[in-house]
Structure formats: C-alpha cells, structure tokens
Short mmCIF file of C-alpha atoms in Angstrom, two decimals:
data_model
loop_
_atom_site.label_atom_id
_atom_site.label_comp_id
_atom_site.label_asym_id
_atom_site.label_seq_id
_atom_site.Cartn_x
_atom_site.Cartn_y
_atom_site.Cartn_z
CA MET A 68 71.02 97.01 119.49
CA THR A 69 69.08 98.32 116.50
CA GLY A 70 70.07 101.87 117.44
CA GLN A 71 73.74 100.90 117.52
CA VAL A 72 73.51 99.34 114.06
CA LEU A 73 71.78 102.47 112.76
CA MET A 74 74.48 104.72 114.21
CA ALA A 75 77.20 102.59 112.62
CA THR A 76 75.69 103.08 109.15
CA MET A 77 75.19 106.85 109.44
CA GLY A 78 77.71 109.39 108.24
CA PRO A 79 79.02 112.32 110.37
CA MET A 80 76.51 114.83 108.97
CA GLU A 81 73.60 112.43 109.45
CA LEU A 82 74.64 111.78 113.04
CA ARG A 83 74.69 115.52 113.79
CA GLN A 84 71.27 116.03 112.17
CA ALA A 85 69.82 113.13 114.15
CA GLY A 86 70.40 115.05 117.38
CA ILE A 87 71.55 111.98 119.30
CA PRO A 88 72.67 112.97 122.84
CA GLY A 89 76.36 112.61 123.57
CA LEU A 90 77.53 112.95 119.97
CA HIS A 91 77.95 116.72 119.87
CA LEU A 92 81.56 117.05 120.91
CA ARG A 93 81.86 120.45 119.26
CA THR A 94 78.94 122.10 121.05
CA ALA A 95 77.85 122.23 124.66
CA GLY A 96 74.15 122.40 123.88
CA ARG A 97 71.77 124.13 121.53
CA GLY A 98 73.50 127.18 120.11
CA LYS A 99 76.27 126.99 122.70
CA THR A 100 79.90 126.53 121.80
CA SER A 101 81.84 124.10 124.01
CA ARG A 102 84.36 125.51 126.46
CA PHE A 103 87.14 123.77 124.61
CA ARG A 104 86.24 125.45 121.33
CA GLN A 105 85.89 128.77 123.15
CA LEU A 106 89.41 128.30 124.48
CA MET A 107 90.74 127.43 121.04
CA GLY A 108 88.98 130.46 119.60
CA SER A 109 90.66 132.66 122.20
CA ILE A 110 94.04 131.23 121.24
CA GLU A 111 93.32 131.86 117.57
CA ARG A 112 92.67 135.53 118.34
CA LEU A 113 95.62 135.98 120.69
CA ASN A 114 97.90 138.46 118.95
CA ALA A 115 100.70 137.88 121.49
CA LEU A 116 101.28 134.48 119.87
CA ASP A 117 102.36 136.20 116.68
CA ILE A 118 105.80 136.71 118.23
CA PRO A 119 106.66 132.96 118.39
CA VAL A 120 104.77 132.40 115.13
CA ASP A 121 106.92 134.93 113.27
CA ALA A 122 110.06 133.51 114.89
CA ALA A 123 109.23 129.96 113.80
CA ARG A 124 108.01 130.65 110.27
CA PRO A 125 111.45 131.00 108.59
CA LEU A 126 112.67 127.74 110.13
CA ALA A 127 109.48 125.85 109.30
CA GLY A 128 109.53 127.29 105.79
CA ARG A 129 112.81 125.50 105.09
CA LEU A 130 111.05 122.15 105.51
CA VAL A 131 108.68 122.86 102.63
CA ARG A 132 111.09 124.70 100.35
CA ASN A 133 112.12 121.49 98.61
CA GLU A 134 109.23 120.25 96.47
CA ARG A 135 110.01 116.54 96.80
CA LEU A 136 110.34 116.74 100.57
CA ARG A 137 107.19 118.85 100.78
CA ASN A 138 105.23 116.27 98.76
CA VAL A 139 106.38 113.47 101.05
CA LEU A 140 105.61 115.36 104.27
CA HIS A 141 102.22 116.54 103.05
CA GLY A 142 101.24 113.15 101.62
CA GLN A 143 100.73 114.27 98.04
CA ALA A 144 101.03 110.69 96.77
CA THR A 145 98.66 109.14 99.33
CA GLY A 146 96.40 112.05 100.22
CA ILE A 147 97.31 111.54 103.89
CA PRO A 148 99.84 113.88 105.55
CA LEU A 149 102.76 112.12 107.22
CA HIS A 150 102.38 113.85 110.59
CA PRO A 151 99.23 112.13 111.90
CA ILE A 152 100.75 108.76 110.99
CA LEU A 153 104.03 109.45 112.76
CA THR A 154 102.32 110.65 115.94
CA ASP A 155 101.17 107.09 116.59
CA VAL A 156 104.75 106.02 117.35
CA PRO A 157 105.61 108.30 120.31
CA PHE A 158 102.02 108.30 121.56
CA GLY A 159 101.84 104.51 121.46
CA ALA A 160 105.28 103.99 122.97
CA TRP A 161 104.76 106.39 125.84
CA PHE A 162 101.28 105.28 126.81
CA MET A 163 102.28 101.64 126.64
CA ALA A 164 105.21 102.48 128.94
CA VAL A 165 102.80 104.13 131.38
CA PHE A 166 100.72 100.95 131.31
CA LEU A 167 103.76 98.71 131.86
CA ASP A 168 104.74 100.87 134.83
CA LEU A 169 101.85 99.26 136.68
CA PHE A 170 103.87 96.01 136.84
CA PRO A 171 106.94 95.86 139.13
CA ASP A 172 108.90 92.94 137.64
CA ALA A 173 112.34 93.68 136.23
CA GLY A 174 111.60 92.53 132.66
CA THR A 175 108.55 94.76 132.37
CA GLN A 176 110.49 97.68 133.79
CA ARG A 177 113.18 97.27 131.13
CA ALA A 178 110.52 97.15 128.44
CA ALA A 179 108.95 100.34 129.77
CA THR A 180 112.33 102.08 129.74
CA ARG A 181 112.91 101.08 126.13
CA LEU A 182 109.47 102.28 125.10
CA VAL A 183 110.05 105.67 126.74
CA GLY A 184 113.32 105.93 124.80
CA LEU A 185 111.60 104.96 121.55
CA GLY A 186 109.05 107.70 122.09
CA VAL A 187 111.72 110.33 122.69
CA ILE A 188 113.67 109.36 119.56
CA SER A 189 110.61 109.09 117.31
CA ALA A 190 109.36 112.49 118.49
CA VAL A 191 112.02 114.18 116.34
CA PRO A 192 110.72 113.17 112.87
CA THR A 193 107.17 113.53 114.17
CA ALA A 194 107.82 117.14 115.14
CA LEU A 195 109.51 117.93 111.83
CA SER A 196 106.53 116.63 109.87
CA GLY A 197 104.21 118.70 112.06
CA TRP A 198 106.20 121.88 111.44
CA ALA A 199 106.01 121.20 107.71
CA GLU A 200 102.21 121.23 107.89
CA TRP A 201 102.24 124.26 110.16
CA ALA A 202 104.36 126.23 107.68
CA LEU A 203 101.52 126.34 105.14
CA ALA A 204 98.66 126.90 107.60
CA ASP A 205 96.73 130.15 108.07
CA ARG A 206 97.63 132.60 110.83
CA LYS A 207 94.92 131.45 113.26
CA THR A 208 95.94 127.84 112.91
CA GLN A 209 99.58 128.77 113.38
CA ARG A 210 98.74 130.44 116.68
CA VAL A 211 97.12 127.25 117.94
CA GLY A 212 100.04 125.37 116.42
CA VAL A 213 102.70 127.07 118.52
CA VAL A 214 100.70 126.21 121.66
CA HIS A 215 100.43 122.63 120.41
CA ALA A 216 104.16 122.56 119.74
CA GLY A 217 104.94 124.02 123.16
CA LEU A 218 102.87 121.37 124.93
CA ASN A 219 104.42 118.57 122.90
CA ALA A 220 107.94 119.89 123.41
CA SER A 221 107.27 119.98 127.15
CA ALA A 222 106.03 116.39 127.00
CA VAL A 223 109.17 115.29 125.12
CA LEU A 224 111.42 116.93 127.72
CA ILE A 225 109.48 115.31 130.57
CA PHE A 226 109.68 111.88 128.96
CA ALA A 227 113.38 112.43 128.24
CA GLY A 228 113.81 113.11 131.96
CA SER A 229 111.85 109.93 132.70
CA TRP A 230 114.12 107.95 130.37
CA ALA A 231 117.25 109.35 132.02
CA ALA A 232 115.91 108.63 135.52
CA ARG A 233 115.04 105.03 134.62
CA ARG A 234 118.47 104.40 133.11
CA ARG A 235 120.05 105.63 136.34
CA GLY A 236 117.94 103.26 138.44
CA ARG A 237 115.56 105.92 139.76
CA ARG A 238 112.42 104.11 138.68
CA ARG A 239 109.98 105.92 140.98
CA LEU A 240 111.04 109.30 139.58
CA GLY A 241 110.90 107.94 136.05
CA VAL A 242 107.37 106.60 136.55
CA GLY A 243 106.19 109.88 138.06
CA LEU A 244 107.63 111.90 135.20
CA ALA A 245 106.05 109.59 132.63
CA ARG A 246 102.62 110.05 134.18
CA LEU A 247 103.06 113.81 134.19
CA GLY A 248 104.26 113.68 130.59
CA ALA A 249 101.18 111.69 129.60
CA VAL A 250 98.89 114.42 130.95
CA VAL A 251 100.78 117.10 129.02
CA LEU A 252 100.74 114.90 125.92
CA ILE A 253 96.97 114.53 126.10
CA ALA A 254 96.60 118.32 126.25
CA GLY A 255 98.84 118.62 123.21
CA GLY A 256 96.80 115.95 121.46
CA PHE A 257 93.59 117.91 121.96
CA THR A 258 95.07 121.02 120.36
CA GLY A 259 96.43 118.94 117.50
CA GLY A 260 93.08 117.27 117.02
CA TYR A 261 91.40 120.66 116.86
CA MET A 262 93.71 121.81 114.10
CA GLY A 263 93.52 118.57 112.16
CA ARG A 264 89.81 117.87 112.34
CA ASP A 265 87.50 120.49 113.80
CA ARG A 266 88.98 123.41 111.87
CA GLN A 267 88.79 121.40 108.65
CA GLU A 268 85.08 120.83 109.26
CA ASP A 269 84.53 124.57 109.68
CA ARG A 270 86.12 125.42 106.35
CA PRO A 271 83.93 125.67 103.24
#
C-alpha cells in the first residue's frame, strides 16, 4: 500500500529513474528498445510512405490555411489540441456498442446500433482535426500519420458496414464487423498514441 501511495506522488521522470518493473513501456529492458518502438522507427524511415504523404499534404494544408480555424483545431486558446478530445467520441461510442453486443435483448441491440452510427458520424470531424495537426508535423511523424490514418479509415469503413448490417436486421454480421473494427481501431490508437506522446517525450 505504501508503495502505491509513493508511485501516485511521483512524476513521470521520477518513476523512470526509480526503475520500477512494469513501468517501462517504451523499452523492453536495459538498453533495449521495445518491438513497438522499433516498428514505429521503421515506419518513420520508410521512404515509400512519402508518396501518400506528398499526396495528402496539399489537402491537409487547406485546414490550417485559415488562422482562426487553425487556432481552434490546434487549441491555441486552451493549450490542448482538439483532436485528442474528439477521438473520445467515436472510440467511446464504438467500444460501448461492442460491450452492448454481449446482451441479446432488443432494446440493447437498438442502443448498440445507434452508438455505432454515432461513432461513424463523429469520425468525420475527428479525422479533420487530426489532419490539421498532421499538416504541421515533421516528415517522420507524417509517415507514421498516414499509417495511423489508414488504420482509422479502415476502422470507420468496417463500423459503417456494421451499422448498415444492423439496420438491415443482420445483427450477427454487424456484431462481427464491430469486433473486427475494434481491433483495427486499437492498432490505430497505438500509432496515434506514439505520435502524440512518445515522440513528444523524445524531443528536446
């Protein structure tokens, strides 16, 4: 119990220096980089991703061309970018729908269908805010970003298929697609988390 209280009062740097087992998510051991960070590093160095990056840059640049819109999307007034806040809506809606799918009653099924639809609709402004951040990122981050966007776009399409299947009475197909979409969404979340947190910690 004392150890838990101590951990709760320590900052991130103090926790790393303490060498407490299980807290080093960014390394796989002494001097070893985790496989996830190795994978992200490989993506950052993958020149083939420059093709989609260069294709997306003009479109993403339009989102930050207007100063007022750019300030809103990047959270100039609050210090918190809009994108990580907006991601809670589709993430929350979809994962709650996956949870409700465990219950077979008609009312719960309708609620799950509505939540899947909410996630699909809210994914649009969420994606736009993400592209606005991506537009001003460095080249390495943009390479990871297009992979992140590809995974999330795939998740949106899968959940859209789930929504359509549910509305047509094909619940089993809708549930299966939602579970598949959740797996893809988690993968996209890891890449987004890497860009939003781990890379920031590496910068001076």
